[in-house]
Coordinates of C-alpha atoms in Angstrom, one line a residue:
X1 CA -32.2 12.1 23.6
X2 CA -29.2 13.9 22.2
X3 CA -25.9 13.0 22.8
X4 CA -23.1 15.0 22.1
X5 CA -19.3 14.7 22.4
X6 CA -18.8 16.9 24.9
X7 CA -20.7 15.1 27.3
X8 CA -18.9 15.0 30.3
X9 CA -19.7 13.4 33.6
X10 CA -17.2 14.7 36.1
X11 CA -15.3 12.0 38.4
X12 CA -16.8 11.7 42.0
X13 CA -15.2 13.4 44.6
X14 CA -16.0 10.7 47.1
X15 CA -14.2 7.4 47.3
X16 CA -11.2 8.7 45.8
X17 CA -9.3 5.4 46.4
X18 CA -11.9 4.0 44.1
X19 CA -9.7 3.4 40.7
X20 CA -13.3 3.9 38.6
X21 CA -13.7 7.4 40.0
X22 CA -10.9 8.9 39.0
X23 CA -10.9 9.7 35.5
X24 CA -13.3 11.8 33.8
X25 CA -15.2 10.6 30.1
X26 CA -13.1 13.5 28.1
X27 CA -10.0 12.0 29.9
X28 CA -11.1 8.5 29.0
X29 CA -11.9 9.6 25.3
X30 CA -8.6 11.0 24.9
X31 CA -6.8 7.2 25.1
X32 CA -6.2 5.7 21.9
X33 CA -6.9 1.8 22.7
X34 CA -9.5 -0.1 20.9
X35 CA -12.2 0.9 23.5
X36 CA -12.1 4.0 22.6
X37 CA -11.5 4.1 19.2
X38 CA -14.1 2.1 17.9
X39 CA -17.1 4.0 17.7
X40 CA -17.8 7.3 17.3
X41 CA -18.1 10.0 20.8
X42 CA -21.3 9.5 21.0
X43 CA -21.4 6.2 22.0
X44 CA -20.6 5.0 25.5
X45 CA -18.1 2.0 24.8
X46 CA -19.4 -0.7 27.4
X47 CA -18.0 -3.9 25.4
X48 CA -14.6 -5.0 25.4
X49 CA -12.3 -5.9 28.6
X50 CA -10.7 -2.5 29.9
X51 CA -10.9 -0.7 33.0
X52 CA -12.0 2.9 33.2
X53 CA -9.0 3.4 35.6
X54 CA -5.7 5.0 35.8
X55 CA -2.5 3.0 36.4
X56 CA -2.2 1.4 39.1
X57 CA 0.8 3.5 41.1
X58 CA 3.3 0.3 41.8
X59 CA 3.0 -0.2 38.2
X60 CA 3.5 3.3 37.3
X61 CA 6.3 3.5 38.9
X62 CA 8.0 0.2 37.8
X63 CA 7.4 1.2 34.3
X64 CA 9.2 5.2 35.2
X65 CA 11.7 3.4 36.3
X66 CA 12.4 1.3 33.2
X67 CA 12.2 3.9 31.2
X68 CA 14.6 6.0 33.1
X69 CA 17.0 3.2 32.5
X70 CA 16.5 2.8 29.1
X71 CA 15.7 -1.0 30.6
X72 CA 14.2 -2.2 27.2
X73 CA 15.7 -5.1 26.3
X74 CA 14.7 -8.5 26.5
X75 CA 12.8 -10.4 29.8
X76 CA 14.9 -12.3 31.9
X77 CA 14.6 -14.2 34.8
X78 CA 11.9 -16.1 36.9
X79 CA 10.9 -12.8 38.8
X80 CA 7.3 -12.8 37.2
X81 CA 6.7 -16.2 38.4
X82 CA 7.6 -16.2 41.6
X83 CA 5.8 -12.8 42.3
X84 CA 2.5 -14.9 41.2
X85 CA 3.4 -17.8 43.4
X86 CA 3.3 -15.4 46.0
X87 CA 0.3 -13.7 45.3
X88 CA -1.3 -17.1 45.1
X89 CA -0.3 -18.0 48.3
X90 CA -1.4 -14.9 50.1
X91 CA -4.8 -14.6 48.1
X92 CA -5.9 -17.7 47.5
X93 CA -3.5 -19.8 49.9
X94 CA -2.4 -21.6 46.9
X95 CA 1.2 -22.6 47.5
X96 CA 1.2 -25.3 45.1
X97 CA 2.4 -23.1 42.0
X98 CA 6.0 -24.3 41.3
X99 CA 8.1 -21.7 39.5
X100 CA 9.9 -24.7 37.6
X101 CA 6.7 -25.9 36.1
X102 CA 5.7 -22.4 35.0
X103 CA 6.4 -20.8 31.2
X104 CA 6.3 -17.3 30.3
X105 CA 4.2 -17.1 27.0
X106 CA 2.9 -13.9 25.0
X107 CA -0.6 -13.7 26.5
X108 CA -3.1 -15.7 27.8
X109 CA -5.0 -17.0 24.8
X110 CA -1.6 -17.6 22.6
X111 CA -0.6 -19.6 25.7
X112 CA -3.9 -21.4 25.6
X113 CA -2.7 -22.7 21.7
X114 CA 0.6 -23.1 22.5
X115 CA -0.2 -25.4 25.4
X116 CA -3.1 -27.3 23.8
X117 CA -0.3 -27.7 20.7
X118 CA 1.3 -29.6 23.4
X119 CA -1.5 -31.9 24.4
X120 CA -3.7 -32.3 21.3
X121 CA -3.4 -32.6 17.5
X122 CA -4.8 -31.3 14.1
X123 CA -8.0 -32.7 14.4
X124 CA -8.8 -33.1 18.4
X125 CA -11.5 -31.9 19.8
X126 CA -11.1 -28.9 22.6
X127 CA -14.5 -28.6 24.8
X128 CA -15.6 -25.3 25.6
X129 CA -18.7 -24.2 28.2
X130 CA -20.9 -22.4 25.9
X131 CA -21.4 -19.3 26.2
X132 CA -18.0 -18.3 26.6
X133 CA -15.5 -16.0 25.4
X134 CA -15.9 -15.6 21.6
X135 CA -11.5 -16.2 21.1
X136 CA -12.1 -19.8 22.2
X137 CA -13.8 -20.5 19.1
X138 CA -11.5 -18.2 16.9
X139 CA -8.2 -19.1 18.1
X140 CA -8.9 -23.2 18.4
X141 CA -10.7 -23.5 15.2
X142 CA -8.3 -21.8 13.6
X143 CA -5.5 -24.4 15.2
X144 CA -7.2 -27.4 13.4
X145 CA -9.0 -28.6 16.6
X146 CA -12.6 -29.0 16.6
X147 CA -14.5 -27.0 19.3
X148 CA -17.1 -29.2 20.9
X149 CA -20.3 -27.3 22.7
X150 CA -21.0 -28.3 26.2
X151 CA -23.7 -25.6 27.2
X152 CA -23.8 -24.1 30.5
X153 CA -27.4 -24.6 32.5
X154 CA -30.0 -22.1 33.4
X155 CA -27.8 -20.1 35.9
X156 CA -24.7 -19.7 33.9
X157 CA -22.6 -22.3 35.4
X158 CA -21.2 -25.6 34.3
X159 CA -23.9 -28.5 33.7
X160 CA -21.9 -32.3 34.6
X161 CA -24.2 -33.6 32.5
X162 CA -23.7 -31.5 29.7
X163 CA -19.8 -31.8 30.4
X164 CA -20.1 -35.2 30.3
X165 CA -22.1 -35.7 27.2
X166 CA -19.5 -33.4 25.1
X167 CA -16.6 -35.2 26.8
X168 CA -17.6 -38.6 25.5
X169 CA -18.2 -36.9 21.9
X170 CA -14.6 -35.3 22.1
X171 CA -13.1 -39.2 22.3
X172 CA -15.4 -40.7 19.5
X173 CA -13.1 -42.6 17.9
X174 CA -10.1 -42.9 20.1
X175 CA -9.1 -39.0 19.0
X176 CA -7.3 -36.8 21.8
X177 CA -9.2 -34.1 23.6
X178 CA -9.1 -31.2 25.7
X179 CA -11.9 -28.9 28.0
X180 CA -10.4 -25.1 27.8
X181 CA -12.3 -24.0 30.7
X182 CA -12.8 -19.9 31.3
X183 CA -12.2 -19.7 35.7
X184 CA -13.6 -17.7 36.8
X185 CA -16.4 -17.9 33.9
X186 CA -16.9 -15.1 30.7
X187 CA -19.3 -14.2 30.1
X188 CA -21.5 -15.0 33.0
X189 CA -19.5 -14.4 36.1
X190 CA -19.9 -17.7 37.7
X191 CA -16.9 -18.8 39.9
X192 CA -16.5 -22.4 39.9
X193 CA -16.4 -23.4 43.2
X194 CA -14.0 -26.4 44.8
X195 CA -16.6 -28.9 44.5
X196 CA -17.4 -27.5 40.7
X197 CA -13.8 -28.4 40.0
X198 CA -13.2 -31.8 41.5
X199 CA -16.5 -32.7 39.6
X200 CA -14.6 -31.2 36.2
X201 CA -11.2 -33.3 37.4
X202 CA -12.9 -36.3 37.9
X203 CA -15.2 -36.4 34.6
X204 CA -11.7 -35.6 32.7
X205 CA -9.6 -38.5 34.5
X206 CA -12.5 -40.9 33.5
X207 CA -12.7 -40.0 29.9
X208 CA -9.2 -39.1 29.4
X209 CA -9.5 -35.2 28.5
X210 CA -6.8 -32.7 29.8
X211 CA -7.7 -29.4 31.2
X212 CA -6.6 -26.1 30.2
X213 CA -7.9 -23.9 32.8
X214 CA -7.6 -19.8 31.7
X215 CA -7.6 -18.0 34.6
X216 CA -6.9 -14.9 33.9
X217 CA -10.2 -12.8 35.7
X218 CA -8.6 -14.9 39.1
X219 CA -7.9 -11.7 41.2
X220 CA -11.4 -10.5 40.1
X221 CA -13.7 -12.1 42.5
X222 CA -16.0 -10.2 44.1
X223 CA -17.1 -10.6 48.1
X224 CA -19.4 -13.8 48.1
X225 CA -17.6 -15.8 46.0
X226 CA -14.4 -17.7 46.4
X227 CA -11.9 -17.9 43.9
X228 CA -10.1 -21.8 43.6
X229 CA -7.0 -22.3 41.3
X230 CA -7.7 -25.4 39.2
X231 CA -4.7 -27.2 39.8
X232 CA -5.2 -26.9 43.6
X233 CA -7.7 -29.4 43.2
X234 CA -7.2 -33.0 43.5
X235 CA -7.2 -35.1 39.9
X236 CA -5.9 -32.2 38.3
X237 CA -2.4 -33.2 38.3
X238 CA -1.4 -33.1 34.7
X239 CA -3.7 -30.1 33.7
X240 CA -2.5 -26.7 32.7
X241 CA -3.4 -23.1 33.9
X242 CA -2.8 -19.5 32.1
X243 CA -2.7 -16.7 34.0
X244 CA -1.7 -13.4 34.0
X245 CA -2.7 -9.6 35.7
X246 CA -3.3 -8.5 32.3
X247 CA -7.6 -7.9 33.3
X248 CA -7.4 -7.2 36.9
X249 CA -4.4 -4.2 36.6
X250 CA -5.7 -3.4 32.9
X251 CA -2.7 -4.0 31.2
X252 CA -3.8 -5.7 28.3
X253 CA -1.5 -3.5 26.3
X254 CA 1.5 -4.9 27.9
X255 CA 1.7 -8.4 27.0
X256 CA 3.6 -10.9 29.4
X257 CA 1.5 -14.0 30.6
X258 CA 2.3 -17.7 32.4
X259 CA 1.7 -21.1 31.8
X260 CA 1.4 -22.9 34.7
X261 CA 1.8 -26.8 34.9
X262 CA 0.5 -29.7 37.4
X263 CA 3.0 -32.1 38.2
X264 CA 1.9 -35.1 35.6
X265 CA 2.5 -32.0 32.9
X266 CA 5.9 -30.7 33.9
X267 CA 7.2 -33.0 31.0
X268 CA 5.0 -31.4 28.9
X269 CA 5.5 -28.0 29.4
X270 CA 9.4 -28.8 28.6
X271 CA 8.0 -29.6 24.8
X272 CA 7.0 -25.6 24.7
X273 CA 9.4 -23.9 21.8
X274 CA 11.7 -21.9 23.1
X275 CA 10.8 -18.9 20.7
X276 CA 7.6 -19.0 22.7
X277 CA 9.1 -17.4 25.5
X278 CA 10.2 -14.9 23.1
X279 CA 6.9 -13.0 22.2
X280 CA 6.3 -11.4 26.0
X281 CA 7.4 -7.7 26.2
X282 CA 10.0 -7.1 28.9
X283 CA 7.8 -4.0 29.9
X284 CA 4.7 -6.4 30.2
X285 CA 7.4 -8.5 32.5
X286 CA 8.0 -5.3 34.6
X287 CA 4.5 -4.3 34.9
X288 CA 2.8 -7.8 35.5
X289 CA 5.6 -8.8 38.3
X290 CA 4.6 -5.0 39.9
X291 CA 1.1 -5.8 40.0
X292 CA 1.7 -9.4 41.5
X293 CA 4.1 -8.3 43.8
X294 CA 3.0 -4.6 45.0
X295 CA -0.7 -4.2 43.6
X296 CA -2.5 -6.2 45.8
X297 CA -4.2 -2.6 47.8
X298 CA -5.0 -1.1 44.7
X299 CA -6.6 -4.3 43.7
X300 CA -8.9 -3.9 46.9
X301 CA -10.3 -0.8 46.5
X302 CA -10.9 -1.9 42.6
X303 CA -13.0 -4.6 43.7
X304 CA -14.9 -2.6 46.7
X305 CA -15.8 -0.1 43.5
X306 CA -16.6 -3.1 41.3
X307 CA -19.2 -4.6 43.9
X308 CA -20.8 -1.8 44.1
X309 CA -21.4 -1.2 40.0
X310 CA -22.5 -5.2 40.5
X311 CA -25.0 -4.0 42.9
X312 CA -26.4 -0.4 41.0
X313 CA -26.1 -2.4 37.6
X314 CA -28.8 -5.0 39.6
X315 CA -30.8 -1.8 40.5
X316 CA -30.7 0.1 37.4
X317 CA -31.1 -2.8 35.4
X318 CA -34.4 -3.8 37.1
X319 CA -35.5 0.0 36.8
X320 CA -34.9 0.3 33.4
X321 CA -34.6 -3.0 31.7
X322 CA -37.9 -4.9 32.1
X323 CA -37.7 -8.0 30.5
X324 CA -34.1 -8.3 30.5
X325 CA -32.5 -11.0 33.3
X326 CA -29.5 -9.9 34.8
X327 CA -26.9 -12.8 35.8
X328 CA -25.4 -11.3 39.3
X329 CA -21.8 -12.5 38.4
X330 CA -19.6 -13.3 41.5
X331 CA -16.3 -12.2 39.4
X332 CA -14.8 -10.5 36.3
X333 CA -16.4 -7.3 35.8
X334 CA -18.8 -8.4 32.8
X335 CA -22.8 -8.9 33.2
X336 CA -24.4 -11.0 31.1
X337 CA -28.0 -9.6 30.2
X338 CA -30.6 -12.7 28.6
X339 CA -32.3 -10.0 26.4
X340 CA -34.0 -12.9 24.5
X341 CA -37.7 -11.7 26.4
X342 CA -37.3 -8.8 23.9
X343 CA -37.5 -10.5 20.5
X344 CA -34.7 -9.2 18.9
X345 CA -32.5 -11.9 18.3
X346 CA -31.6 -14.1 14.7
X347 CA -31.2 -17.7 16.6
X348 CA -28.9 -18.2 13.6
X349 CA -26.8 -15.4 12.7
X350 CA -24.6 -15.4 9.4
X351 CA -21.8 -15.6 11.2
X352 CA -20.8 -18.1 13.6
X353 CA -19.5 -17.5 17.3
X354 CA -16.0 -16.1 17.9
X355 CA -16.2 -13.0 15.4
X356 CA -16.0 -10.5 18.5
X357 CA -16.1 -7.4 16.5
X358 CA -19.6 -8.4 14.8
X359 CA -22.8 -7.4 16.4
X360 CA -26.5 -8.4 16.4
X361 CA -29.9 -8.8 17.4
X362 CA -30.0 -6.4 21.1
X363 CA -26.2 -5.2 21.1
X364 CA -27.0 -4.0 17.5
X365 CA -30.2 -2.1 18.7
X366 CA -28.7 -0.9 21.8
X367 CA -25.7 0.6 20.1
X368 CA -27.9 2.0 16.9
X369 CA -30.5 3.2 19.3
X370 CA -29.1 4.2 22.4
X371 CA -25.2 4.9 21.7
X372 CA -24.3 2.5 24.4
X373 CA -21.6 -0.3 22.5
X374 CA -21.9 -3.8 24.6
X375 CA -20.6 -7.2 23.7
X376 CA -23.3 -9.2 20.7
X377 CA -23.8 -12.2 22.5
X378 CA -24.0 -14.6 19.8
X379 CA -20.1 -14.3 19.1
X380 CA -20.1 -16.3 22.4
X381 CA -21.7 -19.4 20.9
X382 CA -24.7 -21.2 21.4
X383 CA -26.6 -20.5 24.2
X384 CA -25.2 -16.5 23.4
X385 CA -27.8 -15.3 21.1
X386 CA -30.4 -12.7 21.9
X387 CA -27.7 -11.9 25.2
X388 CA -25.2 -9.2 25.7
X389 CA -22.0 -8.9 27.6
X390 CA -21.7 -5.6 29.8
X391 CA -18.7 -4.0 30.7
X392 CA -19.4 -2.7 34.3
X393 CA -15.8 -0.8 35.2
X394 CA -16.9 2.0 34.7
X395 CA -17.8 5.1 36.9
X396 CA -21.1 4.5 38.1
X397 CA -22.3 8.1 36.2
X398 CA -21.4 6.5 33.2
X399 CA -23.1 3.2 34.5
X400 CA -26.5 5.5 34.9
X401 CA -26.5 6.9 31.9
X402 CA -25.5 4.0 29.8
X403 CA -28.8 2.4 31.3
X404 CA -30.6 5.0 31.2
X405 CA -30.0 5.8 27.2
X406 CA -31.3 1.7 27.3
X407 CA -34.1 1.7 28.8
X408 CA -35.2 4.7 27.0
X409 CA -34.1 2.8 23.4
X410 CA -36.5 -0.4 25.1
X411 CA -39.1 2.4 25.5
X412 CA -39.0 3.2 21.7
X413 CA -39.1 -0.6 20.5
X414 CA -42.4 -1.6 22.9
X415 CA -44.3 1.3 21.5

């Protein structure tokens, strides 16, 4: 099959209130972020976490409104905290999140250093559930901690035994330790449920770990599934939490994130440098305290269009993938596919997990073959090879075709 740059498959007219409707692929080509910029035209970019979608309008508007002003100095204020205490309360009804114990910090994963700087040193161990989002490995190893592996079982959630085991060989020989735990789960989808988490709380009070909880996919749980803020759970009192609306309003271009404390880490958090607070943009400020505050119907009919990709991804996946197993996820909007049935994976690629831009094994054929880019899952650590991450907000015409040009590429490696 031929693909051409002008390809073009038109947004539906239907479901207009469906943010992945509304833009068109030449409109989509024509942004300049790293999604798009990447490959060449050919290839439909499936990989990396952003949203085919416009703005949201509340943030829009916020951000016209700066502008106007010329409002672009430096963030001020507790406004941005208190609008996620308040969407916590009325989606999750989580009114535990103390504004006091919270800490604006660049973005989620420089909070995730900057808190576990707090809690660890040069030469802890931080505990990850493999497979899981490849900057884990990148931005702790690169902080002097050692990441420690505790795999995830068959069905892509987290194994207490496995937990367990790597807990214990965190604190070999008295050293500190943390578990950075993704919630809901990348790249499998699994939302940990309540029970899930006091199990996590209770493992990490009896072996003395501290829990960094990223929770940035939070608002992105689809029907089915219930989403539960870590440090609403019992035992989880001096754990941290990072959050921010930078994946479910697709701001990643406009950093501003919190750290969040439990009440046994409030004296913690006060240890943060103040130049931390420093690196947020005031127009990431604006825009994140618009989405907490007045995005939560946008939000809606994002996830009524995101269950339904979950649902024709299932379909199309089964029609054209054979061999492949599709992990439903109940959140995020990123499908892990266990391609390993097809042979094509190096159990030990050259290079090691947390190299995002490097690909292999079935994202390597899948890009060279059908000009669809996904996520290599080996950059997600063990457990990842021979896997890819999927990208699913998308338009659902883009969704077809992407699986389509697959299955086809699947066709011309069984023959």
């Amino acid at each position: 099959m031929a693909h051409h740059a002008s390809d073009t498959f038109p947004a539906a007219q239907a479901q207009r209130t469906d943010p992945l409707v509304q833009l068109t692929l030449d409109e989509l080509r024509r942004r300049t972020s790293v999604k798009w910029r990447t490959y060449p035209e050919d290839v439909l970019p499936l990989w990396v976490a952003e949203m085919d979608v416009p703005l949201a309008p509340a943030i829009a508007d916020a951000l016209h409104a700066a502008i106007d002003l010329g409002d672009t100095g430096y963030a001020h204020g507790d406004g941005y905290a208190r609008a996620l205490a308040g969407f916590a309360a009325e989606r999750w009804q989580w009114h535990g999140l103390a504004v006091e114990r919270t800490a604006i910090v660049p973005d989620v994963m420089l909070g995730v250093v900057e808190v576990l700087r707090l809690i660890t040193r040069p030469g802890d161990a931080v505990v990850v559930c493999s497979p899981v989002y490849p900057p884990f490995y990148a931005f702790v190893g690169h902080d002097a901690r050692e990441v420690v592996e505790a795999p995830l079982g068959p069905d892509g959630r987290i194994d207490p035994a496995a937990l367990e085991d790597a807990f214990l060989r965190a604190r070999h020989g008295g050293r500190g330790a943390a578990f950075l735990m993704s919630n809901p789960h990348n790249p499998t989808g699994a939302v940990h449920t309540r029970r899930e988490l006091e199990t996590v709380a209770e493992l990490a009070r009896r072996h003395g770990v501290r829990v960094v909880s990223d929770e940035i996919h939070a608002p992105l749980v689809l029907p089915g599934a219930v989403f539960t803020p870590y440090l609403s759970v019992p035992g989880s009192e001096n754990a941290f939490a990072l959050m921010s609306a930078s994946k479910a309003w697709n701001l990643a271009g406009l950093k501003a994130a919190l750290a969040i404390a439990g009440p046994g880490a409030a004296d913690d958090l006060r240890r943060l440098p103040e130049e931390v607070s420093h690196g947020p943009s005031h127009l990431g400020v604006i825009a994140h305290t618009a989405a907490y505050e007045k995005g939560a119907d946008w939000l809606d009919e994002l996830i009524a269009g995101l269950d339904a990709n979950r649902t024709l991804l299932g379909n199309l996946a089964q029609e054209h993938l054979p061999g492949v197993r599709y992990l439903r996820p109940e959140g995020t909007y990123l499908a892990w596919l266990d391609c390993t049935a097809l042979g094509l994976h190096d159990e030990h690629p050259l290079d090691g997990p947390g190299i995002v831009s490097e690909l292999a094994g079935p994202a390597r054929m899948f890009l060279d073959r059908a000009r669809v880019a996904l996520s290599s899952g080996h950059v997600f650590g063990t457990g990842g090879a021979g896997c890819v991450r999927l990208n699913f907000a998308t338009s659902p015409a883009v969704l077809r075709e992407a699986l389509t040009r697959m299955g086809n590429a699947l066709g011309g490696t069984r023959t």
